[in-house]
N, CA, C and O atoms as a printed pandas DataFrame, in Angstrom:
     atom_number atom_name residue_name chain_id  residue_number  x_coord  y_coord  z_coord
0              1         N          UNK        A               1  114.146  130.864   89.060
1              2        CA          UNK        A               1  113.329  130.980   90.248
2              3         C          UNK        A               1  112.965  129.578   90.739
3              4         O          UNK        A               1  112.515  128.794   89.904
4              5         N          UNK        A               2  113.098  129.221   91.878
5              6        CA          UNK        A               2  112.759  127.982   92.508
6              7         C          UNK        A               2  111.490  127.987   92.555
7              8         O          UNK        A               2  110.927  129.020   92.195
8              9         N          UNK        A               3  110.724  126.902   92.985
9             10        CA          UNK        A               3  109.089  126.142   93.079
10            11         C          UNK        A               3  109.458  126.623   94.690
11            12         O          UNK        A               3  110.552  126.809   95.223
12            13         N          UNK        A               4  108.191  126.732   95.176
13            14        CA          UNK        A               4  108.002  127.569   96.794
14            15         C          UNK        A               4  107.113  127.490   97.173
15            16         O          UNK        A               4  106.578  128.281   97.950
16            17         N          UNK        A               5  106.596  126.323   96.658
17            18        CA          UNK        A               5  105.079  126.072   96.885
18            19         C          UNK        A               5  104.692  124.936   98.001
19            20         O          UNK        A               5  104.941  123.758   97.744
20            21         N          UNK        A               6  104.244  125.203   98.908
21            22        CA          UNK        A               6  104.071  124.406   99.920
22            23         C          UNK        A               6  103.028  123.798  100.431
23            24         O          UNK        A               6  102.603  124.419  101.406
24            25         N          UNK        A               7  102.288  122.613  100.128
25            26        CA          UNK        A               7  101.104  121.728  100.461
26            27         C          UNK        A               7  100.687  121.190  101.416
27            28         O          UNK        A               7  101.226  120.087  101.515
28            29         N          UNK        A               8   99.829  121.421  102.386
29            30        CA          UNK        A               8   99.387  121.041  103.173
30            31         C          UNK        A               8   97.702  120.189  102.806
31            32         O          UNK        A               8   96.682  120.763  102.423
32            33         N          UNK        A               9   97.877  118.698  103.077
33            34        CA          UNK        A               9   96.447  118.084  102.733
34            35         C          UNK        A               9   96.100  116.992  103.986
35            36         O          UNK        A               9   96.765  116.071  104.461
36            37         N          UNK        A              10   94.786  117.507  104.292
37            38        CA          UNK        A              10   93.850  116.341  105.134
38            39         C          UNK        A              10   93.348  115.061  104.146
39            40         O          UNK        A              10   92.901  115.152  103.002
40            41         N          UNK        A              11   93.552  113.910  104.907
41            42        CA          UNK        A              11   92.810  112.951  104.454
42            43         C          UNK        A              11   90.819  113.716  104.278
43            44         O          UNK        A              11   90.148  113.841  103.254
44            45         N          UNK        A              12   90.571  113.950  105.271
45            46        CA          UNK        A              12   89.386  113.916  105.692
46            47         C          UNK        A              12   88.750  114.998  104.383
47            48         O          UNK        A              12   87.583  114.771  104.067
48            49         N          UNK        A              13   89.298  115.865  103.816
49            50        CA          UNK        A              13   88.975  116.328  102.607
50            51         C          UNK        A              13   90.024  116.424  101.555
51            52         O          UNK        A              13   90.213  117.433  100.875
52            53         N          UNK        A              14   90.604  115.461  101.475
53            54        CA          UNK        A              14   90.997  115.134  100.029
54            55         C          UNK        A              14   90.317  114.458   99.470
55            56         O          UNK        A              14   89.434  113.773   99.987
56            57         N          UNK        A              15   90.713  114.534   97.766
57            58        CA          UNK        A              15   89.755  113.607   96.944
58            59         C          UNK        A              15   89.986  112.469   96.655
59            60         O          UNK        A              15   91.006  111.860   96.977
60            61         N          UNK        A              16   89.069  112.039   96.011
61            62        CA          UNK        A              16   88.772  110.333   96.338
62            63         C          UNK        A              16   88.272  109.789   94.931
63            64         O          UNK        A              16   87.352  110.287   94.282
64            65         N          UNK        A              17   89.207  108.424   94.485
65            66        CA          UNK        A              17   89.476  107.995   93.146
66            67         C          UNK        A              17   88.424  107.346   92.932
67            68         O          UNK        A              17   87.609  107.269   93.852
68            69         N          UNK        A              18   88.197  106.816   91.891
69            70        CA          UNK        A              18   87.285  105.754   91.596
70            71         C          UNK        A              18   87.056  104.799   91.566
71            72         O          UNK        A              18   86.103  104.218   91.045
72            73         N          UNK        A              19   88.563  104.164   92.571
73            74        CA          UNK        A              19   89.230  102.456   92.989
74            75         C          UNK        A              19   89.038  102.453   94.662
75            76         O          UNK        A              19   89.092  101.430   95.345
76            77         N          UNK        A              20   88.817  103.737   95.148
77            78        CA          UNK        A              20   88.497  103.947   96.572
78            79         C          UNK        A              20   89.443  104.578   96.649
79            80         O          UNK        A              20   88.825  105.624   96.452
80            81         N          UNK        A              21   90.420  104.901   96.763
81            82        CA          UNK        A              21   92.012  105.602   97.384
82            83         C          UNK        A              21   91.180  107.154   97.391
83            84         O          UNK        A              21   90.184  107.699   96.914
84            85         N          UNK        A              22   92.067  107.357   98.071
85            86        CA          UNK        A              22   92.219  109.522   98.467
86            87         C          UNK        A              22   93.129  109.723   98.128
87            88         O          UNK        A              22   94.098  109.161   98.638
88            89         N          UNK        A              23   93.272  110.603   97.124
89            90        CA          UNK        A              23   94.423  111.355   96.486
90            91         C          UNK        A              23   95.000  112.518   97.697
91            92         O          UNK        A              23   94.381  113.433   98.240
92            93         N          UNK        A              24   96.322  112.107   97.850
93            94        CA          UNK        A              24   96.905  113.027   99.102
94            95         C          UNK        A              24   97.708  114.009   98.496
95            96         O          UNK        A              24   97.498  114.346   97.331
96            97         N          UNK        A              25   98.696  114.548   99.238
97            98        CA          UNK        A              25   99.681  115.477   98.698
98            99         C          UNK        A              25  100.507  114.969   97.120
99           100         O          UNK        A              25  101.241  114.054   96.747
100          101         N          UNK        A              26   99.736  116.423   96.421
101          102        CA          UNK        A              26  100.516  115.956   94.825
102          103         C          UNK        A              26  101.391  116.914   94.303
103          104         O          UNK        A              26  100.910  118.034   94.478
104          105         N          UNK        A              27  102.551  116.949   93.695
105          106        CA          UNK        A              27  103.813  117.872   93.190
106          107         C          UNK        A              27  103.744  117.297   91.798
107          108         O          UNK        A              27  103.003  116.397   91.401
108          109         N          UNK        A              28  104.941  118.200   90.917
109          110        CA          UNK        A              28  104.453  117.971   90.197
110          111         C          UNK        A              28  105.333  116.491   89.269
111          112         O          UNK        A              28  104.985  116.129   88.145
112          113         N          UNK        A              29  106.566  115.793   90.131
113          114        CA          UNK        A              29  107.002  114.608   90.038
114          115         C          UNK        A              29  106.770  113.360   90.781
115          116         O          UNK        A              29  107.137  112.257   90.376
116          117         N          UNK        A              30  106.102  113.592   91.964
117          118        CA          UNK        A              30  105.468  112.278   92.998
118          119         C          UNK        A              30  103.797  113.268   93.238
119          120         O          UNK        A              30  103.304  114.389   93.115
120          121         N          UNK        A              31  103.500  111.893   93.643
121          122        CA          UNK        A              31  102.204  112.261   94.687
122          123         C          UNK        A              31  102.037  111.266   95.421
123          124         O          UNK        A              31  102.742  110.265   95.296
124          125         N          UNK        A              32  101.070  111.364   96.323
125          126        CA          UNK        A              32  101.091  110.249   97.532
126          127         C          UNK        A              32   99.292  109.696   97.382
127          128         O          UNK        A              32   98.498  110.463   96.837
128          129         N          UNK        A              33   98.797  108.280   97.940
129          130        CA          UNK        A              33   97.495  108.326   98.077
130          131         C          UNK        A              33   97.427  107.130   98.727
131          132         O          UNK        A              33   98.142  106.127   98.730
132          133         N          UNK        A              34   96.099  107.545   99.454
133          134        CA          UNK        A              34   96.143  106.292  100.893
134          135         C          UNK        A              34   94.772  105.450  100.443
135          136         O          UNK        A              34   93.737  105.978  100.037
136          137         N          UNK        A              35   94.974  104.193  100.588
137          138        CA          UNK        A              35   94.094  103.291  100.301
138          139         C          UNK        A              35   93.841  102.336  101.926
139          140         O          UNK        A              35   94.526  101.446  102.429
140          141         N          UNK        A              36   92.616  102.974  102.374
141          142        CA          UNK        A              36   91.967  102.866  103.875
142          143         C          UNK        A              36   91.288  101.985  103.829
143          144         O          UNK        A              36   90.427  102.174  102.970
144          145         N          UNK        A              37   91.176  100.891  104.401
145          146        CA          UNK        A              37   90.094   99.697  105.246
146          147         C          UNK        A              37   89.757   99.107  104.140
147          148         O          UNK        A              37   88.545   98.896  104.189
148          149         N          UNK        A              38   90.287   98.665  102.993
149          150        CA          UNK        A              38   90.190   98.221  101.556
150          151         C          UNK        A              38   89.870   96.921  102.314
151          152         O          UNK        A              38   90.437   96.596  103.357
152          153         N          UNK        A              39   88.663   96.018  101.537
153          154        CA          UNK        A              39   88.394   94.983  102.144
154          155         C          UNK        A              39   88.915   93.845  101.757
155          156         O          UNK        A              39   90.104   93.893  102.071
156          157         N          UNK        A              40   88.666   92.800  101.224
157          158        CA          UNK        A              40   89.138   91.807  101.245
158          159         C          UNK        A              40   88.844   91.323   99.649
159          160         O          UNK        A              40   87.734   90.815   99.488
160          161         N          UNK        A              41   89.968   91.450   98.090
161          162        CA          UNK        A              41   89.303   91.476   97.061
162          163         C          UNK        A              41   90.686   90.990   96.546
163          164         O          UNK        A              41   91.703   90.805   97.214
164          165         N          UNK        A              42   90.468   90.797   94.983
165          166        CA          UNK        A              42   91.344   90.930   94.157
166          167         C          UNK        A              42   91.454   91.554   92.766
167          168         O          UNK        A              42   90.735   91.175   91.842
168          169         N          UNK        A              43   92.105   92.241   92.674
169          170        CA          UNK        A              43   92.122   93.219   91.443
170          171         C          UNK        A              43   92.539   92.453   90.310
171          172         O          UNK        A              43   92.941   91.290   90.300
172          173         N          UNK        A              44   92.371   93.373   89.206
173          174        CA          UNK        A              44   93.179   92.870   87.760
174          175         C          UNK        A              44   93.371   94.108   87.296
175          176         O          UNK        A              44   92.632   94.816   86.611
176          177         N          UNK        A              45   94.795   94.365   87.886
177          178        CA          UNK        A              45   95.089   95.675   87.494
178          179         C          UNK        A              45   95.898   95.817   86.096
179          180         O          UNK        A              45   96.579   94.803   85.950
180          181         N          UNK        A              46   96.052   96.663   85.086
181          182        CA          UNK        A              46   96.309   96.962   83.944
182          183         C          UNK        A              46   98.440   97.537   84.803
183          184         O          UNK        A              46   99.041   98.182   85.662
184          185         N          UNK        A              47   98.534   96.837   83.914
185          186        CA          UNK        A              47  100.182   97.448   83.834
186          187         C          UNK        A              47   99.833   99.218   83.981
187          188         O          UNK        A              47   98.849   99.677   83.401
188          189         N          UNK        A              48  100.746  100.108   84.809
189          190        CA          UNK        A              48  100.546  101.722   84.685
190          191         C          UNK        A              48  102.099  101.972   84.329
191          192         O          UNK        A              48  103.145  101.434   84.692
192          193         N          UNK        A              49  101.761  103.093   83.406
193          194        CA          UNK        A              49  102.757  104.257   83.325
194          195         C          UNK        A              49  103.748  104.878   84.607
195          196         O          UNK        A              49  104.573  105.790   84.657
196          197         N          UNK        A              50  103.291  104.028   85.468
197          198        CA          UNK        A              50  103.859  105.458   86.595
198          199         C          UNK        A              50  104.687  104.164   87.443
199          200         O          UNK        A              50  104.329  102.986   87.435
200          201         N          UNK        A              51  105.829  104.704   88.130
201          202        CA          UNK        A              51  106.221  103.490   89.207
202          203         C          UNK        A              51  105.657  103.770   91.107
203          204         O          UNK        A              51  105.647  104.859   91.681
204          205         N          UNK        A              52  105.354  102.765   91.550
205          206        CA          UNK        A              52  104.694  102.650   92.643
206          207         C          UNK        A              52  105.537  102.377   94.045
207          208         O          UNK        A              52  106.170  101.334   94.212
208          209         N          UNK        A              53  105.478  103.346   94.948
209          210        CA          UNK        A              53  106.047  102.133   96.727
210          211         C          UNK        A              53  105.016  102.620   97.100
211          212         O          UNK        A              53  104.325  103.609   96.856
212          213         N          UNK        A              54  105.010  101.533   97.911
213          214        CA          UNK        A              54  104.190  101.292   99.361
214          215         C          UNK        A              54  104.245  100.981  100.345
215          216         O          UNK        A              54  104.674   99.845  100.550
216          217         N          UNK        A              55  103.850  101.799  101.447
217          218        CA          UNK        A              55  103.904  101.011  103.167
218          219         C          UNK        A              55  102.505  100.511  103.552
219          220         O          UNK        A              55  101.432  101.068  103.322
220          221         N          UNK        A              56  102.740   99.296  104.215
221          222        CA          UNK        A              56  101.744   98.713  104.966
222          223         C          UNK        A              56  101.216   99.462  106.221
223          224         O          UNK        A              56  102.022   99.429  107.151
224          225         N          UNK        A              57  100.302   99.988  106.424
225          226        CA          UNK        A              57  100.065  100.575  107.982
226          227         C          UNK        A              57   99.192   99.037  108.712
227          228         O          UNK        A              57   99.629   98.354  109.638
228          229         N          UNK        A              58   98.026   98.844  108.033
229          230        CA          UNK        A              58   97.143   97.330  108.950
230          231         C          UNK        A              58   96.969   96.390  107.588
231          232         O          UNK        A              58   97.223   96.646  106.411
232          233         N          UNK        A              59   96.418   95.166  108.241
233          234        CA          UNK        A              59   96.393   94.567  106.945
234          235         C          UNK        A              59   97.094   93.352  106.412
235          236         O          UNK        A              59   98.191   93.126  106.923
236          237         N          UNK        A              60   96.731   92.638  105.609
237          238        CA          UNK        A              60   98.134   91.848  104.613
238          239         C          UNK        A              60   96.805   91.576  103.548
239          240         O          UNK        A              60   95.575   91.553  103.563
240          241         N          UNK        A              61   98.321   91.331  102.333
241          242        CA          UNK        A              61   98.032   90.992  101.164
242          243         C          UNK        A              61   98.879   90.380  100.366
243          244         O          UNK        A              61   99.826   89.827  100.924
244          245         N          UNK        A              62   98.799   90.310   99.048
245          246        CA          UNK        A              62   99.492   90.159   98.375
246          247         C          UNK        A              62   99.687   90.357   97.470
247          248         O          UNK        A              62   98.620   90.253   96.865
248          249         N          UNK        A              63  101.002   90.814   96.342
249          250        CA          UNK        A              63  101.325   91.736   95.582
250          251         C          UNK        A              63  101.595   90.375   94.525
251          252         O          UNK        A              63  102.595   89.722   94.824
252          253         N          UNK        A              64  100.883   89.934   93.441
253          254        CA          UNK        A              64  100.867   89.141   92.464
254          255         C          UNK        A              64  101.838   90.021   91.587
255          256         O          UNK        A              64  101.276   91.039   91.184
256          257         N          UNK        A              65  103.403   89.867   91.112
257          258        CA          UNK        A              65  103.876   90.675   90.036
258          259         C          UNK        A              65  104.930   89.863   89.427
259          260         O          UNK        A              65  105.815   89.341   90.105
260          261         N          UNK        A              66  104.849   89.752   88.196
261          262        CA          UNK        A              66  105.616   89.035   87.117
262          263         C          UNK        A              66  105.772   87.653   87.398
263          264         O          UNK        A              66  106.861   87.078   87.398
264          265         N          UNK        A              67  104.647   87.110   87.643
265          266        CA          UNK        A              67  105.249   86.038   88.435
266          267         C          UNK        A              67  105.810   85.419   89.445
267          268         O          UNK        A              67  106.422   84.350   89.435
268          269         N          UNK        A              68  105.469   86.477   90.753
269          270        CA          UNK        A              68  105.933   86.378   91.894
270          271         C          UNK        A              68  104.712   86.919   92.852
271          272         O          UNK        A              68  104.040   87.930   92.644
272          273         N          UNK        A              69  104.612   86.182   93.737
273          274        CA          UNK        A              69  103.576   86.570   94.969
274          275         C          UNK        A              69  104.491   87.010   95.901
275          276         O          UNK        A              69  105.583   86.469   96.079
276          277         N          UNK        A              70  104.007   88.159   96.617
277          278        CA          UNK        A              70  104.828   88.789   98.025
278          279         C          UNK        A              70  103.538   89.360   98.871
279          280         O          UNK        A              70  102.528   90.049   98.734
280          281         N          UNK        A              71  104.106   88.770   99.619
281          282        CA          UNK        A              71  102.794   88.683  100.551
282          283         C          UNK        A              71  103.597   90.216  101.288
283          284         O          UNK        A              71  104.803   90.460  101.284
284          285         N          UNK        A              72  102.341   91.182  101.950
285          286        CA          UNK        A              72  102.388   92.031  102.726
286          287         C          UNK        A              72  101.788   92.650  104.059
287          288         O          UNK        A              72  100.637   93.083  104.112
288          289         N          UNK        A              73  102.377   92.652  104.774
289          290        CA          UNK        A              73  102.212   92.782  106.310
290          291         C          UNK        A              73  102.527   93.912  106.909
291          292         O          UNK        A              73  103.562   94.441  106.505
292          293         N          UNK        A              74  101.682   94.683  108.136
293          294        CA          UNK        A              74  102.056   95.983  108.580
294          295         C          UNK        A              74  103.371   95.941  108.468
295          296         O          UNK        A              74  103.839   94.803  108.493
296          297         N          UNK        A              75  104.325   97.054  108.319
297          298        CA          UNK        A              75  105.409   97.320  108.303
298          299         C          UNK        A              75  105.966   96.915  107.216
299          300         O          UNK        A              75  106.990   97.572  107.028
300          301         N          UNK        A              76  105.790   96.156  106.413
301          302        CA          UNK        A              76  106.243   96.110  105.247
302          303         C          UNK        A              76  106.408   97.145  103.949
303          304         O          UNK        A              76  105.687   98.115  104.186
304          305         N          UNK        A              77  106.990   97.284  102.844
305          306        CA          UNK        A              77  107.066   98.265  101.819
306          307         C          UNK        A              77  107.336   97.866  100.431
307          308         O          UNK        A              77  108.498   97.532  100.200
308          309         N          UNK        A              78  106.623   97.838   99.611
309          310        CA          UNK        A              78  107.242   97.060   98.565
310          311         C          UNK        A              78  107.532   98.573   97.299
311          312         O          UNK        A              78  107.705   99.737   97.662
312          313         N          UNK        A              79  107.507   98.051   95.739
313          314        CA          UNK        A              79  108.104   98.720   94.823
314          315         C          UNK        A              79  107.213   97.476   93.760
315          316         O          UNK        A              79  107.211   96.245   93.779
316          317         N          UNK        A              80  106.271   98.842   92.589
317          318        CA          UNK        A              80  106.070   98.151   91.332
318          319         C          UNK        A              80  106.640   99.075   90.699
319          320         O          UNK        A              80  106.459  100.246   91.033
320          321         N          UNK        A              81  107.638   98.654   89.406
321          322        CA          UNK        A              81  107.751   99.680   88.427
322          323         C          UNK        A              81  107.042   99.709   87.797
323          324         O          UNK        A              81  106.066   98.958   87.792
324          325         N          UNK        A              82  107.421  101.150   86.546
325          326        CA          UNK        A              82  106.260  101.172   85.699
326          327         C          UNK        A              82  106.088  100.017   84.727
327          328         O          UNK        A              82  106.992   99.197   84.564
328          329         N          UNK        A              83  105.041   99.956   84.141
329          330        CA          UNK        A              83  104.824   98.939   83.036
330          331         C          UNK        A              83  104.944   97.476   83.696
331          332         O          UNK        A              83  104.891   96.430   83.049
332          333         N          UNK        A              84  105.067   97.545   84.695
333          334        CA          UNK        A              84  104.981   95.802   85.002
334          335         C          UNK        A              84  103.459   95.251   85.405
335          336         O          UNK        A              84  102.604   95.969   85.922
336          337         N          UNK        A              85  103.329   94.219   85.162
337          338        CA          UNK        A              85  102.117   93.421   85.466
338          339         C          UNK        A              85  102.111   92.852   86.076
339          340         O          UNK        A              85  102.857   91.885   86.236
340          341         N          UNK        A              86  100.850   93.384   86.978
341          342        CA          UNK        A              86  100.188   93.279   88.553
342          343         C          UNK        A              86   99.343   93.373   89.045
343          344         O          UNK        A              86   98.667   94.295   88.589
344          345         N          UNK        A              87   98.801   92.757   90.040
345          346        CA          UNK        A              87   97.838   92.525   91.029
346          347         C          UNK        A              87   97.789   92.580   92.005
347          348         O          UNK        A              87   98.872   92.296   92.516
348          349         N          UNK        A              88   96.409   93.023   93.266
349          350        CA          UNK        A              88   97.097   92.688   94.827
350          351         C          UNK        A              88   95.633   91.507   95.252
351          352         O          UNK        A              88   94.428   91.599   95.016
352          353         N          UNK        A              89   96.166   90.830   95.707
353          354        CA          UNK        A              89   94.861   89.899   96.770
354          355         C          UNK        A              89   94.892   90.767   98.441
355          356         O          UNK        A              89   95.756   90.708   99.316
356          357         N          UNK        A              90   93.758   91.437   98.409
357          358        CA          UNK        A              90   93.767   91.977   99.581
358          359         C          UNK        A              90   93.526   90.907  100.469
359          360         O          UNK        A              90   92.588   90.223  100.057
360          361         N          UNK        A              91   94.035   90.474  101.589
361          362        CA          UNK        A              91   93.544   89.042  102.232
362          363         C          UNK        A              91   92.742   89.506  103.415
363          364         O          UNK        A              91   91.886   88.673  103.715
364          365         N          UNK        A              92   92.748   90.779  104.331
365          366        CA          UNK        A              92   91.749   91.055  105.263
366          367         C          UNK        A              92   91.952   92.603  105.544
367          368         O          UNK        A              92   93.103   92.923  105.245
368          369         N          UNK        A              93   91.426   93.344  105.880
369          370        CA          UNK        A              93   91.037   94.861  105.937
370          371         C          UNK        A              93   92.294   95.333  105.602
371          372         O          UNK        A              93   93.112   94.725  106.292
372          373         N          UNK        A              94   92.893   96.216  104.792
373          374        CA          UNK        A              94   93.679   97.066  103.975
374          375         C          UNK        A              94   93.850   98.096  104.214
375          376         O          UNK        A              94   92.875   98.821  104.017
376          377         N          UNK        A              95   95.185   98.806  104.784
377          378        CA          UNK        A              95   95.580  100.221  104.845
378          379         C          UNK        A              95   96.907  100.413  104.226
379          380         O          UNK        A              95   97.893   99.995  104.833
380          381         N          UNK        A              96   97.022  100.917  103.245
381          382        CA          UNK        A              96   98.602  101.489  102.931
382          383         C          UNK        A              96   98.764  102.902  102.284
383          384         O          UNK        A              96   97.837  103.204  101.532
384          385         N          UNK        A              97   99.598  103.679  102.403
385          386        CA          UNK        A              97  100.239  104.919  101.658
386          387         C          UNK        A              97  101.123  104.552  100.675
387          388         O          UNK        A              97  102.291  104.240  100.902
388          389         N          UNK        A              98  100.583  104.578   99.529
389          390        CA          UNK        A              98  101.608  104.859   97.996
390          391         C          UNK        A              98  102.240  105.758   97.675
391          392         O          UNK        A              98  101.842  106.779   98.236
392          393         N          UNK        A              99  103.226  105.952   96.899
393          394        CA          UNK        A              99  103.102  107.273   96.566
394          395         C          UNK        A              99  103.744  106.916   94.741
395          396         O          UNK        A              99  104.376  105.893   94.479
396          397         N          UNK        A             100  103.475  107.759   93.919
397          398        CA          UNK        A             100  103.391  106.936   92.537
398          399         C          UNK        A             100  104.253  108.318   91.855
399          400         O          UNK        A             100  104.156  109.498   92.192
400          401         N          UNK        A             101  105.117  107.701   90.783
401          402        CA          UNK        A             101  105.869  109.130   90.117
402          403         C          UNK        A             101  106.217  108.376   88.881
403          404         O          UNK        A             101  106.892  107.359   88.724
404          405         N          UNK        A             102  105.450  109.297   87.878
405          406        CA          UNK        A             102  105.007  110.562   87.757
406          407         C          UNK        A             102  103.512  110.352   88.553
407          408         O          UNK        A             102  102.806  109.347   88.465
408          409         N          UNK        A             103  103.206  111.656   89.407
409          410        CA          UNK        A             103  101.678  111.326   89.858
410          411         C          UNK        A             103  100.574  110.490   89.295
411          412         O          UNK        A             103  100.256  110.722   88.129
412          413         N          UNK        A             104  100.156  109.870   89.729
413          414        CA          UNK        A             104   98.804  108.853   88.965
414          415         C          UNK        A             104   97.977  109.070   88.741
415          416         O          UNK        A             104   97.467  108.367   87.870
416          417         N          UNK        A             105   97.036  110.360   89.401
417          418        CA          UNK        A             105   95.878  111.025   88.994
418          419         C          UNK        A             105   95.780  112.276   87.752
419          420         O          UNK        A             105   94.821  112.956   87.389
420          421         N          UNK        A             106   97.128  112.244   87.319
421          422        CA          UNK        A             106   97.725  113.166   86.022
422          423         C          UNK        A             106   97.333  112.575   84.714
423          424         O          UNK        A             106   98.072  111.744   84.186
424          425         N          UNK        A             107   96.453  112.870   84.272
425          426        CA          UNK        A             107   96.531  112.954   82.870
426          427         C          UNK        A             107   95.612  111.360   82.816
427          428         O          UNK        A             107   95.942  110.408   82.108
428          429         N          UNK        A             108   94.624  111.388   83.589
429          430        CA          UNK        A             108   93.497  109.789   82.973
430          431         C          UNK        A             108   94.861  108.830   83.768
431          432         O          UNK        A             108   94.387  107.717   83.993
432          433         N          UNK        A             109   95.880  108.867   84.101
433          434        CA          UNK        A             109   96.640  107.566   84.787
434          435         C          UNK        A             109   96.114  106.621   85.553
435          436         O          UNK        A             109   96.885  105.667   85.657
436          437         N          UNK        A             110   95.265  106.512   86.047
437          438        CA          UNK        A             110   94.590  105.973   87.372
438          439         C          UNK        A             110   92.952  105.866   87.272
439          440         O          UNK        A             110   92.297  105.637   88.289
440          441         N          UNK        A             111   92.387  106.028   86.114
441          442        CA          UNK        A             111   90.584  106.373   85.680
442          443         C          UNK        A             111   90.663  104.916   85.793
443          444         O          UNK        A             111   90.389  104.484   86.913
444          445         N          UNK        A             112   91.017  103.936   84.772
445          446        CA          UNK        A             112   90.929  102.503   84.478
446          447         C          UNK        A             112   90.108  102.163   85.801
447          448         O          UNK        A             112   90.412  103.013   86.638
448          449         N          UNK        A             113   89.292  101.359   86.261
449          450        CA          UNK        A             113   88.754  100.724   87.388
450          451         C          UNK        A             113   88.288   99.244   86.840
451          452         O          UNK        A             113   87.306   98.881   86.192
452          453         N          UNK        A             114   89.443   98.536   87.395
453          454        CA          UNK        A             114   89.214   97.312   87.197
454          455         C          UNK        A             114   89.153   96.136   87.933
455          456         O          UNK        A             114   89.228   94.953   87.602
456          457         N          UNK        A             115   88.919   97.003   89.576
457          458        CA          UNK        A             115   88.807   96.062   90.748
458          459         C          UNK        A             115   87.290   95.017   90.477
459          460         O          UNK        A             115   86.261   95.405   89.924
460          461         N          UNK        A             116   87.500   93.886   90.942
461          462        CA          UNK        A             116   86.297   92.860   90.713
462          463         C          UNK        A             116   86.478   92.204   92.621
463          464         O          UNK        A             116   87.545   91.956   93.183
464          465         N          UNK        A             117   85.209   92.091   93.161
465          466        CA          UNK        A             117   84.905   91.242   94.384
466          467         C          UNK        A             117   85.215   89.769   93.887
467          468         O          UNK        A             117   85.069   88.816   94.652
């Protein structure tokens, strides 16, 4: 029997992590989550289990990973895999859609909160 299950989710009531993001549409191999008007910071994020893309909607930053800075700008899209070590310098107001697989809000993936101003 096939999966037939079909999701429909609003930002405006979806839920909302403990790093700021809204958890958007989740299956049970991707999920998606939008990180809105994120201000201007830098994280110290813990290597994750899960691999990451992203689109830029407003914004730039930069994606500190293995030793490489990539700076990001509307329209841009990048890729963290899993287990790599990373950071972003948000450089001025922040909008992007992730989407992370295996989902990130599965199983404690995404609890860690280790953003610092």
């Amino acid at each position: 029997m096939s999966d037939s299950t079909v999701k429909k989710v609003s930002s405006k009531t979806a839920p909302k992590g403990t790093m700021g993001q809204t958890y958007l549409v989740s299956g049970k191999r991707l999920s998606m989550r939008l990180w809105e008007n994120e201000q201007p910071q830098t994280d110290v994020s813990e290597p994750r289990d899960y691999e990451t893309v992203g689109y830029v909607v407003k914004g730039r930053a930069e994606l500190l990973i293995e030793g490489q800075t990539i700076k990001l700008e509307p329209g841009d899209s990048w890729l963290v895999p899993a287990h790599a070590k990373h950071s972003y310098r948000i450089l001025e107001p922040f909008t992007a859609v992730e989407a992370t697989a295996p989902p990130a809000q599965v199983h404690g993936r995404d609890e860690v909160n280790t953003r610092s101003n």
